Tab-separated table of C-alpha atoms in Angstrom:
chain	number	residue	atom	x	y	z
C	184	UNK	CA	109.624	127.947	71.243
C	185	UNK	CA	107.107	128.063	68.445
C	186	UNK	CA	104.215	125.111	68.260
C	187	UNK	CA	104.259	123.492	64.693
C	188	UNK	CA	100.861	121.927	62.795
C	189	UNK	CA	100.746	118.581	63.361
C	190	UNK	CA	98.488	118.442	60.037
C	191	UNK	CA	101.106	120.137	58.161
C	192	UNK	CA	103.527	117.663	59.690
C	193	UNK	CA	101.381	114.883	58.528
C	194	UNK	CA	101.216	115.632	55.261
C	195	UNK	CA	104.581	116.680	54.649
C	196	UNK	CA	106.366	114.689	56.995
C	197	UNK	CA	107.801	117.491	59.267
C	198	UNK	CA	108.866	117.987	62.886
C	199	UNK	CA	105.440	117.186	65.163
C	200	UNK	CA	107.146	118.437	68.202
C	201	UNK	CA	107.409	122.438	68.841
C	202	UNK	CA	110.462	124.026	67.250
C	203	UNK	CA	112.896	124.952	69.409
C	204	UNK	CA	115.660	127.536	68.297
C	205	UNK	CA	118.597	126.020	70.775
C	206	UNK	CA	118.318	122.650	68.720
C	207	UNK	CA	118.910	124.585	65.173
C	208	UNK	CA	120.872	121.516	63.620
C	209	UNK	CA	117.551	119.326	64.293
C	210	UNK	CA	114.727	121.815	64.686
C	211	UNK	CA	113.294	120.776	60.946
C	212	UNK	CA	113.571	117.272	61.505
C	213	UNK	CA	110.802	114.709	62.150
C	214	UNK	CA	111.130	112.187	65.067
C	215	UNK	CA	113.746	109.393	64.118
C	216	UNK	CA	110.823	107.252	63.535
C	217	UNK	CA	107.042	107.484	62.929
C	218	UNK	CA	104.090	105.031	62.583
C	219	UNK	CA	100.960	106.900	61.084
C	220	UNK	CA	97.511	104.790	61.503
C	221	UNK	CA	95.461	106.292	58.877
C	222	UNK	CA	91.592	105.470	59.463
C	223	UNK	CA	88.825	105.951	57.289
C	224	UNK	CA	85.306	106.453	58.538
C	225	UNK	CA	81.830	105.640	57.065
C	226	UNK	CA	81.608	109.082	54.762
C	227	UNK	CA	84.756	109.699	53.989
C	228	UNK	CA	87.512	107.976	52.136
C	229	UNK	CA	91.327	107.983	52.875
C	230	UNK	CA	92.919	107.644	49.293
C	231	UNK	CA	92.997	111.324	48.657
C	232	UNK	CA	94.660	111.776	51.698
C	233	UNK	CA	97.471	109.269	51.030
C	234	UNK	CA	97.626	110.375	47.409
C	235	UNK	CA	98.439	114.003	49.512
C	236	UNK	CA	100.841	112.681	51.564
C	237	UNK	CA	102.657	110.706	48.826
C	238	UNK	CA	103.106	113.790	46.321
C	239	UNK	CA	104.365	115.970	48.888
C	240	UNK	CA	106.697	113.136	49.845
C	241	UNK	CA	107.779	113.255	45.884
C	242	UNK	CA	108.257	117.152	46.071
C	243	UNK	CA	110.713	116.499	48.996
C	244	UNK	CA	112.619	114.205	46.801
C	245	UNK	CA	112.042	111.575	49.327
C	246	UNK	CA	111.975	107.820	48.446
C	247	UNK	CA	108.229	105.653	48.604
C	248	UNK	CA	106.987	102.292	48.455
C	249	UNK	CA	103.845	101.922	47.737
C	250	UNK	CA	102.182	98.377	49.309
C	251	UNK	CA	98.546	98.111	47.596
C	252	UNK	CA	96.590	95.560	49.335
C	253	UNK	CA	93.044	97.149	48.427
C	254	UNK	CA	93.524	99.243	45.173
C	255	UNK	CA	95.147	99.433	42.226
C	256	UNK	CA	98.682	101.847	42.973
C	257	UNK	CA	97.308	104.238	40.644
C	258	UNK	CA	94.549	105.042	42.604
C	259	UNK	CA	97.169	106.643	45.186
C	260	UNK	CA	99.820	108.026	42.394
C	261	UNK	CA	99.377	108.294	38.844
C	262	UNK	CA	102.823	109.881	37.954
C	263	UNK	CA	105.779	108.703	36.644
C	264	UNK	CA	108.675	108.920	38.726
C	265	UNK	CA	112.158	107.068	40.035
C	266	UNK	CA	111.382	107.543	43.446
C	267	UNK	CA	108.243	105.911	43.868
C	268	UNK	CA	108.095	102.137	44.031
C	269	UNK	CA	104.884	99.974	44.491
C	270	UNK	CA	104.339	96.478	44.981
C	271	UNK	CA	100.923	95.139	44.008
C	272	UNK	CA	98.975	92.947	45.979
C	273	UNK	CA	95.739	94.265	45.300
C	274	UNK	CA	94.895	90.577	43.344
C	275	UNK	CA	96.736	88.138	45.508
C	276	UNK	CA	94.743	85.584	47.465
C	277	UNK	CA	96.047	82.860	49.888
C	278	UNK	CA	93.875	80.765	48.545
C	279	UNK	CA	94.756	80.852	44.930
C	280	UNK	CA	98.067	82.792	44.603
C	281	UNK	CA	99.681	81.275	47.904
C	282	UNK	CA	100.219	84.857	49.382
C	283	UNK	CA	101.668	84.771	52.555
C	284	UNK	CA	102.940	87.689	54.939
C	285	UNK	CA	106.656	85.891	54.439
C	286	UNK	CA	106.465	86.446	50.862
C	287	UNK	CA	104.915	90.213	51.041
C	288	UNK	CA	108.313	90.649	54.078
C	289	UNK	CA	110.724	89.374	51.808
C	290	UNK	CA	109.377	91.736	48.589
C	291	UNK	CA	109.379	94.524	50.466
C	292	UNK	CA	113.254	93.801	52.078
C	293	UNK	CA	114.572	93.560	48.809
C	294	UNK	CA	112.695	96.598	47.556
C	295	UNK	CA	113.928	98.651	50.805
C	296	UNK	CA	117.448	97.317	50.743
C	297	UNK	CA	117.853	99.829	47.633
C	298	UNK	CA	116.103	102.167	49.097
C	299	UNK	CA	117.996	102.906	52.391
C	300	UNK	CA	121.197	104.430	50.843
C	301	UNK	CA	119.320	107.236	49.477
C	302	UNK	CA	117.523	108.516	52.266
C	303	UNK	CA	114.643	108.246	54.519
C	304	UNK	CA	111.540	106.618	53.070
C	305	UNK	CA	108.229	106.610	53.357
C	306	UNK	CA	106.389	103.017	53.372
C	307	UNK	CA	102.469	103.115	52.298
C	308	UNK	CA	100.421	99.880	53.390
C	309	UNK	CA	97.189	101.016	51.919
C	310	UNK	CA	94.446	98.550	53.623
C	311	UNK	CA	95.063	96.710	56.938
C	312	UNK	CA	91.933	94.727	56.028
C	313	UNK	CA	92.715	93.906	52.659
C	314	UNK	CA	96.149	92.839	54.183
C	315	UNK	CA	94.157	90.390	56.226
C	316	UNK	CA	91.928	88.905	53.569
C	317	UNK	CA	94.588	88.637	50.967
C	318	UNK	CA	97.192	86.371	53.674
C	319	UNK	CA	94.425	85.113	55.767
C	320	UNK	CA	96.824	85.773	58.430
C	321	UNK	CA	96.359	86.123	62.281
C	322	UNK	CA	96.371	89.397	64.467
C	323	UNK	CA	99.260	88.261	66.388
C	324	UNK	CA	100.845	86.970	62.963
C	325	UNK	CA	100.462	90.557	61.770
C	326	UNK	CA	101.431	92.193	64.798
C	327	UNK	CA	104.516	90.546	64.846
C	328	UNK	CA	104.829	91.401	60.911
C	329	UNK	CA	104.521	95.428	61.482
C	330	UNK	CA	107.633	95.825	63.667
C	331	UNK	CA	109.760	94.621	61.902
C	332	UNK	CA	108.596	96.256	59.054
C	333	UNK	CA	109.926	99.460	60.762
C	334	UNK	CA	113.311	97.818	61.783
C	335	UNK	CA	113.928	97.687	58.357
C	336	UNK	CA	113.373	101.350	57.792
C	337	UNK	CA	116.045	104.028	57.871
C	338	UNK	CA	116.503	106.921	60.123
C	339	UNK	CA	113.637	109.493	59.632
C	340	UNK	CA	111.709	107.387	57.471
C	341	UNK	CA	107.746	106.762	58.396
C	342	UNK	CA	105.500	103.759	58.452
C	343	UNK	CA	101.561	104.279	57.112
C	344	UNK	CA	98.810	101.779	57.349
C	345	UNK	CA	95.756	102.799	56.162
C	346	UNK	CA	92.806	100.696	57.734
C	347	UNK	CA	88.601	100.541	58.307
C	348	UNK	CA	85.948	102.311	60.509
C	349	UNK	CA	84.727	98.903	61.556
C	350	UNK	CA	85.932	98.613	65.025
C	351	UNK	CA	85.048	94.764	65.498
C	352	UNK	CA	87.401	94.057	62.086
C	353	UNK	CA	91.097	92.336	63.035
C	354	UNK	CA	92.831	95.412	61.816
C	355	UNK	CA	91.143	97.789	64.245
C	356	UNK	CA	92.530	95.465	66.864
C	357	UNK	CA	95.696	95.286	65.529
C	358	UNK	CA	95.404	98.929	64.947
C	359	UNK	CA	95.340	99.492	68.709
C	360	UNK	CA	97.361	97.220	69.541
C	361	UNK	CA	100.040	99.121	67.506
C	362	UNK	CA	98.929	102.237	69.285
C	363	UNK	CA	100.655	101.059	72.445
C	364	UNK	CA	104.044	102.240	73.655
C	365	UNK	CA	104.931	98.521	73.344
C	366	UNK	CA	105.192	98.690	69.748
C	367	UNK	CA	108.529	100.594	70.472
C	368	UNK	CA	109.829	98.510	72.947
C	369	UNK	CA	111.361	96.143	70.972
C	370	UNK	CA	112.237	98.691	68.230
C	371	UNK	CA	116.044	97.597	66.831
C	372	UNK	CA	116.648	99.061	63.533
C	373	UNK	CA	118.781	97.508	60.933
C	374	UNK	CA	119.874	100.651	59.016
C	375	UNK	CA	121.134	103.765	61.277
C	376	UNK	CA	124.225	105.217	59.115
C	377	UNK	CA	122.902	108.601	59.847
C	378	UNK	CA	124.381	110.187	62.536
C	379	UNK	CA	122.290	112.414	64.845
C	380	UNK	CA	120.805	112.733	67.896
C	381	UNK	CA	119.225	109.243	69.784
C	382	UNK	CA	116.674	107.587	68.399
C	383	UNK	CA	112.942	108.967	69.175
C	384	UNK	CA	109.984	108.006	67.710
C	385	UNK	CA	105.590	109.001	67.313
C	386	UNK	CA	102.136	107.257	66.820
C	387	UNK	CA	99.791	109.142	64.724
C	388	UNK	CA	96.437	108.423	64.384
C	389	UNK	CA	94.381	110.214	62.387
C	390	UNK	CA	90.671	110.048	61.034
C	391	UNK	CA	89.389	111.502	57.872
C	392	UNK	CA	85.960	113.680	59.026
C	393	UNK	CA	82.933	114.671	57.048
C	394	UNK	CA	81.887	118.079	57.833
C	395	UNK	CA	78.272	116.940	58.132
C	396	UNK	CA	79.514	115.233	61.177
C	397	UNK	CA	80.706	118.567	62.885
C	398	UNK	CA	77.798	120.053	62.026
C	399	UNK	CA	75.685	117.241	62.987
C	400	UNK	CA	77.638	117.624	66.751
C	401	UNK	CA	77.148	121.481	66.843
C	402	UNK	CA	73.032	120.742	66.051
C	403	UNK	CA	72.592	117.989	68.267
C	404	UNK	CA	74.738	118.336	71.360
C	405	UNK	CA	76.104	122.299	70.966
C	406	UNK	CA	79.253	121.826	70.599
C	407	UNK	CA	81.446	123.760	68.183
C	408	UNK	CA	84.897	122.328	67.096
C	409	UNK	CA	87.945	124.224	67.799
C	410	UNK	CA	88.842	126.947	66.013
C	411	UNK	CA	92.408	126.548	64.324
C	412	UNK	CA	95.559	127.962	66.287
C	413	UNK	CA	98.242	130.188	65.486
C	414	UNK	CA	100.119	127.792	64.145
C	415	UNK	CA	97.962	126.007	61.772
C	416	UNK	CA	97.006	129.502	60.662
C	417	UNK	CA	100.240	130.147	59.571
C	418	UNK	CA	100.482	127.139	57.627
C	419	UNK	CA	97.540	128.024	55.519
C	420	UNK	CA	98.820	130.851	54.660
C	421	UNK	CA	102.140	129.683	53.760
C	422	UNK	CA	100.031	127.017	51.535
C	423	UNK	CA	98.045	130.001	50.176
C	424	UNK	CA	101.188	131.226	49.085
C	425	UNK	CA	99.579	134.634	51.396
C	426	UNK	CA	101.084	136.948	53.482
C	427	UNK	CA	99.358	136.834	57.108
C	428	UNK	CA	98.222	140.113	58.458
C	429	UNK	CA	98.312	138.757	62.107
C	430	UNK	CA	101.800	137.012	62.040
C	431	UNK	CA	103.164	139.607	63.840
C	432	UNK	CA	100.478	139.510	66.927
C	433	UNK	CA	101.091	137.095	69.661
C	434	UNK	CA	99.977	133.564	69.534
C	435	UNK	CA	96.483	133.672	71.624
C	436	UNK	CA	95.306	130.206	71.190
C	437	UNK	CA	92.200	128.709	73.301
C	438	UNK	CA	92.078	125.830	75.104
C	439	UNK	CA	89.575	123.527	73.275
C	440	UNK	CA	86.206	122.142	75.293
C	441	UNK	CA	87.501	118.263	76.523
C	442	UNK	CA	83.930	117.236	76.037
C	443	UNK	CA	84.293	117.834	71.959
C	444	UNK	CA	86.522	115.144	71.344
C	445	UNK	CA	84.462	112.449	73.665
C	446	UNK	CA	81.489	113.596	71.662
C	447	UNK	CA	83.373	112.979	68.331
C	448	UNK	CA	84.686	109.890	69.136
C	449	UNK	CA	81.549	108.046	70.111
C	450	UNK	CA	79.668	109.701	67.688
C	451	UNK	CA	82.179	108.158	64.966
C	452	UNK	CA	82.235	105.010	66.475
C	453	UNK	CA	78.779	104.266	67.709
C	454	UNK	CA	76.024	106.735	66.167
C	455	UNK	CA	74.286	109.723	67.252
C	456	UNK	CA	72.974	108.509	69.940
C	457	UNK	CA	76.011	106.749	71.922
C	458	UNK	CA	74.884	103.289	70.785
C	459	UNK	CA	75.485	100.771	68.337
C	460	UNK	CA	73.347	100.916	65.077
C	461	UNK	CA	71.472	98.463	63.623
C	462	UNK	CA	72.232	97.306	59.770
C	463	UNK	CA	69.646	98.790	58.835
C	464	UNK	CA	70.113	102.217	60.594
C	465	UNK	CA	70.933	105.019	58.239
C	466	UNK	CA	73.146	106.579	61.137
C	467	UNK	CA	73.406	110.775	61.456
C	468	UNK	CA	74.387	110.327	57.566
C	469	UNK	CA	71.014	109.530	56.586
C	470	UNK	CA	69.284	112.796	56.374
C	471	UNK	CA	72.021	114.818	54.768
C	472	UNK	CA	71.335	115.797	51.749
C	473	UNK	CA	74.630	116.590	49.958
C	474	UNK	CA	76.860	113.706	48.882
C	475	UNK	CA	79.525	113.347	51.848
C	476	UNK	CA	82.146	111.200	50.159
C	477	UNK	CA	85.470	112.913	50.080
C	478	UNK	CA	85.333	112.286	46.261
C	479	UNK	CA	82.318	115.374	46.112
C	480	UNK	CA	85.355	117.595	46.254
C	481	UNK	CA	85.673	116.458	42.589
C	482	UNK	CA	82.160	117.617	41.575
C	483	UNK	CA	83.001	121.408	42.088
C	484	UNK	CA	84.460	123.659	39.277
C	485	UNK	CA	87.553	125.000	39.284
C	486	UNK	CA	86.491	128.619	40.105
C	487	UNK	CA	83.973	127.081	43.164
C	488	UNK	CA	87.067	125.719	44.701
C	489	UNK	CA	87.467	127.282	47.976
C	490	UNK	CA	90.707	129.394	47.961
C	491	UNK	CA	90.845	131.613	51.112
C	492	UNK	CA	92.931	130.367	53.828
C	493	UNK	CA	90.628	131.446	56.599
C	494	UNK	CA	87.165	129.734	56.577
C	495	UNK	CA	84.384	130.547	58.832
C	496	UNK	CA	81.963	128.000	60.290
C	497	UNK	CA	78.980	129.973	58.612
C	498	UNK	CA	81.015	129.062	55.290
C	499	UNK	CA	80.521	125.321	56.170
C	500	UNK	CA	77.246	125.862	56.716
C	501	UNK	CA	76.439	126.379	53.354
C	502	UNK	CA	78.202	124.548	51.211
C	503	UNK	CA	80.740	121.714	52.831
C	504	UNK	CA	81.586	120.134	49.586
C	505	UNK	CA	85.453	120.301	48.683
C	506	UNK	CA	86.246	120.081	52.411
C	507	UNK	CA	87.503	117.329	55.170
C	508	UNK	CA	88.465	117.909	58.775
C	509	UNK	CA	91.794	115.642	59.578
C	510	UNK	CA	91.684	114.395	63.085
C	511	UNK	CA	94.930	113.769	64.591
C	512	UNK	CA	96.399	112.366	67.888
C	513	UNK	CA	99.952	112.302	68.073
C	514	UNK	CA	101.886	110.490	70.443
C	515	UNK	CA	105.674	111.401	70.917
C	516	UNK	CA	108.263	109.035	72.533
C	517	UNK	CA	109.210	111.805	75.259
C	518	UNK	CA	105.241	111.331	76.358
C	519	UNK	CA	104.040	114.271	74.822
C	520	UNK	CA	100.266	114.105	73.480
C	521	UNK	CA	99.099	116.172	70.661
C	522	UNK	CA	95.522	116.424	69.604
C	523	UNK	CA	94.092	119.004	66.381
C	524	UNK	CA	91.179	118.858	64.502
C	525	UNK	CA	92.547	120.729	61.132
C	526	UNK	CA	90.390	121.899	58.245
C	527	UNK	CA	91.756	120.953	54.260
C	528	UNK	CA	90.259	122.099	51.116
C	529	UNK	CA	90.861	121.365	47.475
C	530	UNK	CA	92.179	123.467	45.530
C	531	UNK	CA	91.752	124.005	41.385
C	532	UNK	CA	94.616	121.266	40.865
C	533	UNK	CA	92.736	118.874	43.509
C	534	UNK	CA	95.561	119.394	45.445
C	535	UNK	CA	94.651	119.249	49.639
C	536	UNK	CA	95.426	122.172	51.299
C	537	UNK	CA	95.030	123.346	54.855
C	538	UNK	CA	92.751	126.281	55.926
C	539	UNK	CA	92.243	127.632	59.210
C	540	UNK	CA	88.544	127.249	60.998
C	541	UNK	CA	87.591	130.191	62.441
C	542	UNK	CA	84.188	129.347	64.919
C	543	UNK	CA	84.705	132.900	66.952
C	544	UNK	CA	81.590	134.446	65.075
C	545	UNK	CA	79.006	131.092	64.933
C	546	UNK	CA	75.841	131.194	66.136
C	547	UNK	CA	74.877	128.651	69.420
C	548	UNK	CA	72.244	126.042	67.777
C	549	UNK	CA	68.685	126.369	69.106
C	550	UNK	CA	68.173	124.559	72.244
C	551	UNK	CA	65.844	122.065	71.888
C	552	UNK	CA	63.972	119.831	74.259
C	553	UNK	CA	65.839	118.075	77.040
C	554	UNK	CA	66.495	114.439	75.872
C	555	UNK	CA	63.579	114.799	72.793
C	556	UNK	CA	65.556	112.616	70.225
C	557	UNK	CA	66.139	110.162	72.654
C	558	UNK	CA	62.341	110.392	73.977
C	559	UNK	CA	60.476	110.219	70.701
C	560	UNK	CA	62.807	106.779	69.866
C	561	UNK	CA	61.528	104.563	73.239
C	562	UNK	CA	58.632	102.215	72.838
C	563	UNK	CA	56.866	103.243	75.738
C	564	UNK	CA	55.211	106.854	76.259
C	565	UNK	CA	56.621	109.105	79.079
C	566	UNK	CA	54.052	111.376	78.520
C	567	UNK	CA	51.081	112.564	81.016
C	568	UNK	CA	48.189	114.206	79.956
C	569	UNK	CA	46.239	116.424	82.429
C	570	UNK	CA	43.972	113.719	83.203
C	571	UNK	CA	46.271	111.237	84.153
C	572	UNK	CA	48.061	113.678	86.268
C	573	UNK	CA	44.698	114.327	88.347
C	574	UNK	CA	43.656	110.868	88.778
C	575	UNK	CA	47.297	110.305	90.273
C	576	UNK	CA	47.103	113.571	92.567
C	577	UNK	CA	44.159	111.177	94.073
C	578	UNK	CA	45.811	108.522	95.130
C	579	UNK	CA	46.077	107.581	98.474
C	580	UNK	CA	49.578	106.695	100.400
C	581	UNK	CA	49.307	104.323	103.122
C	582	UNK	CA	52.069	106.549	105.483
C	583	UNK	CA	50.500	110.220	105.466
C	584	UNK	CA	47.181	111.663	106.968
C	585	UNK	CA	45.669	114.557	106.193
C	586	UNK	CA	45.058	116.035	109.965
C	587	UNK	CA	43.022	119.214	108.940
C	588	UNK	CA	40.360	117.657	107.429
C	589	UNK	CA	38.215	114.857	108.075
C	590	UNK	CA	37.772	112.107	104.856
C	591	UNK	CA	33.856	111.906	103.574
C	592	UNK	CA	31.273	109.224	103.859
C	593	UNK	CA	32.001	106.295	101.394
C	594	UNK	CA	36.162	107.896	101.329
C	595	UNK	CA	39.412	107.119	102.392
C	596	UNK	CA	41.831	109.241	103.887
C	597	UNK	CA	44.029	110.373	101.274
C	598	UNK	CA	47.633	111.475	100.886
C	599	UNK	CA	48.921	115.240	100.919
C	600	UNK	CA	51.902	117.171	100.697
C	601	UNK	CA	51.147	119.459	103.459
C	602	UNK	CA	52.104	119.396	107.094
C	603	UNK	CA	51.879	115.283	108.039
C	604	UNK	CA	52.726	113.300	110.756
C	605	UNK	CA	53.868	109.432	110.974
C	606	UNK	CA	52.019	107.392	113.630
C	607	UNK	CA	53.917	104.374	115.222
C	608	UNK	CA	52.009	101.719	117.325
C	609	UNK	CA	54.413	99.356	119.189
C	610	UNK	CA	53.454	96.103	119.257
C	611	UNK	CA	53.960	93.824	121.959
C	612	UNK	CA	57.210	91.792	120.354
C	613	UNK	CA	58.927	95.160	120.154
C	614	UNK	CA	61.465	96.575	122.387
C	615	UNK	CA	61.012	99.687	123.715
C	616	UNK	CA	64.121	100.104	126.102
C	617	UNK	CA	67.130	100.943	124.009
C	618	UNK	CA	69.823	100.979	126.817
C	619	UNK	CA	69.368	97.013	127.918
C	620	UNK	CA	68.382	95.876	124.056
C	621	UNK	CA	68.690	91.742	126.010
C	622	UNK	CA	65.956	92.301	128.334
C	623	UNK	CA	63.632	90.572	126.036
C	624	UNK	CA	65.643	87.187	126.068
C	625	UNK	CA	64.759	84.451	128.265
C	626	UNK	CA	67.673	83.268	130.075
């Protein structure tokens, strides 16, 4: 059983789940069914991605309907072809234009009801948010929209919202409320002429990364990301159009460090620090200098493109423009989870490509003082000069006597770490007898 790349499966809507050779009629296939939540975060942009996912969708000869809530459809596919089909929402308003989710459900029926005798399809919603603003619709209302949205999809076809960092927005809620197995519980599709093996389906969420973030995680806390596995090497070489030298060794992937993805999770949800930022906080994104929008891949020349399907961490180090890091959690009906943090370049045609991340040669970051970010940021000092430390060494405690030496004129016995002893006085209310503890009680 070989492992497939779940990034390569993304992009070009392939089999998630390893390829087995006693299933050879299915092996190629993708899950019956799969809803991909496609989440931007604050430094990197999503459309390039999508514009990816629909060309390669195009190449495949497979049928797409574009839903633009945020952009214009050209922002996501500029070409001219039969099999792509958009409906534009990118101006509507419930206010003015009386858009309503009913509306949007019955466009897009119509639209698929041609669509499902040709194949599987795959259905772009570009903006959750937008989708919200433009119907001024519920989260429930929505929720209830999205299923059967995929009921109306054909065997093999995929579902793709695109939504917001913001986690306190409606569409993040939705977004994980979607994320639940419940989603599939209720899952009754209208179209299933294709024959086949029972229905399975897969949630797949996946963030678009800076690299500055990696790096910012491999400064600050020491932590490298993964290097790439066998198998997503051998999908950037296939991309590369290379031949790879090591395709004949055994697959010798390492487990990745558990603590990585906590790290990257709250550090792309809540800052550098584990907390919430301000407004006016500039984030880890603050310092950088380079520009970290996924739109500086443009900026490079065709020859300063990176090409090679292998790419060190050292690489990234220097110059990180013309690359993003797809982060991508799979979940598979038969209760299978699949996590991968792939690297993808541009190449000369600004096409996305994946490369494989090799971290086996980096260097470990400095190590600097325990806690000193979070130190230097508190309002109070935790720092003790020598002074202070000596006038506290002087201090007296009530509880320990120094026996060896007897305390000056005009001084007080004061405390010491050395050999002490505790002195207890009974009084004459306490009990001294433990085996009768009543004999104090007048009865």
């Amino acid at each position: 059983m070989a492992a497939s790349c779940v990034a390569a499966a993304l992009l070009g809507h392939g089999p998630l789940a390893p390829v087995s050779s006693a299933s050879a009629n299915h092996a190629r296939m993708p899950p019956s069914m799969q809803l991909v939540l496609l989440e931007d975060t604050v430094a990197q942009s999503r459309a390039s991605v999508l514009r990816e996912m629909l060309l390669r969708a195009t190449e495949r000869s497979l049928s797409v309907l574009l839903v633009c809530f945020q952009h214009d459809p050209t922002v996501y596919y500029s070409r001219s072809s039969n099999s792509v089909h958009m409906l534009d929402y990118h101006l509507a308003s419930a206010q003015y234009d009386g858009s309503s989710l009913v509306s949007i459900e019955r466009d897009i029926r119509t639209t698929l009801d041609k669509l499902v005798q040709k194949g599987p399809v795959t259905l772009v919603v570009d903006s959750l948010d937008a989708m919200f603003d433009a119907t001024q619709c519920s989260v429930r209302e929505a929720y209830m929209f999205l299923p059967r949205i995929l009921n109306l999809l054909p065997r093999y076809s995929r579902l793709v919202v695109g939504l917001d960092s913001d986690p306190s927005t409606s569409a993040s809620k939705l977004a994980a409320a979607l994320h639940s197995p419940q989603t599939w519980a209720s899952h009754d599709p209208v179209h299933d002429a294709l024959p086949g093996p029972p229905w399975s389906h897969a949630t797949v969420w996946v963030r678009v990364q800076p690299p500055a973030l990696l790096q910012h995680i491999h400064k600050t806390y020491g932590l490298l990301p993964p290097s790439s596995g066998h198998a997503t090497r051998r999908a950037a070489f296939e991309e590369a159009g290379l031949p790879d030298t090591h395709a004949a060794a055994p697959a010798t992937d390492t487990a990745p460090d558990m603590r990585f993805w906590t790290v990257l999770h709250n550090c792309t949800r809540r800052g550098p620090l584990g907390l919430v930022d301000s407004p006016s906080s500039t984030g880890w994104w603050g310092t950088m200098a380079q520009p970290l929008c996924l739109h500086s891949a443009d900026l490079l020349d065709g020859d300063a493109r990176p090409s090679q399907p292998v790419v060190s961490w050292s690489t990234l180090q220097g110059e990180a423009r013309g690359y993003i890091f797809l982060e991508i959690h799979a979940s598979l009906s038969s209760g299978k989870k699949l996590s991968e943090l792939t690297l993808c370049a541009f190449d000369a045609a600004k096409r996305l490509r994946i490369r494989s991340l090799d971290t086996s040669g980096a260097m470990e970051p400095v190590p600097e003082a325990q806690h000193s970010s979070m130190v230097q940021q508190l309002p109070f000092n935790l720092q003790e000069t020598a002074q202070q430390r000596e006038r506290r060494d002087q201090v007296p405690l009530p509880y320990a006597y120094q026996l060896q030496e007897e305390p000056q004129s005009g001084s007080a016995w004061r405390g010491s770490t050395g050999q002490t002893s505790i002195f207890f006085e009974p009084e004459r209310e306490d009990d001294e007898d433990d085996e009768d503890p009543d004999d104090d009680l007048d009865l």
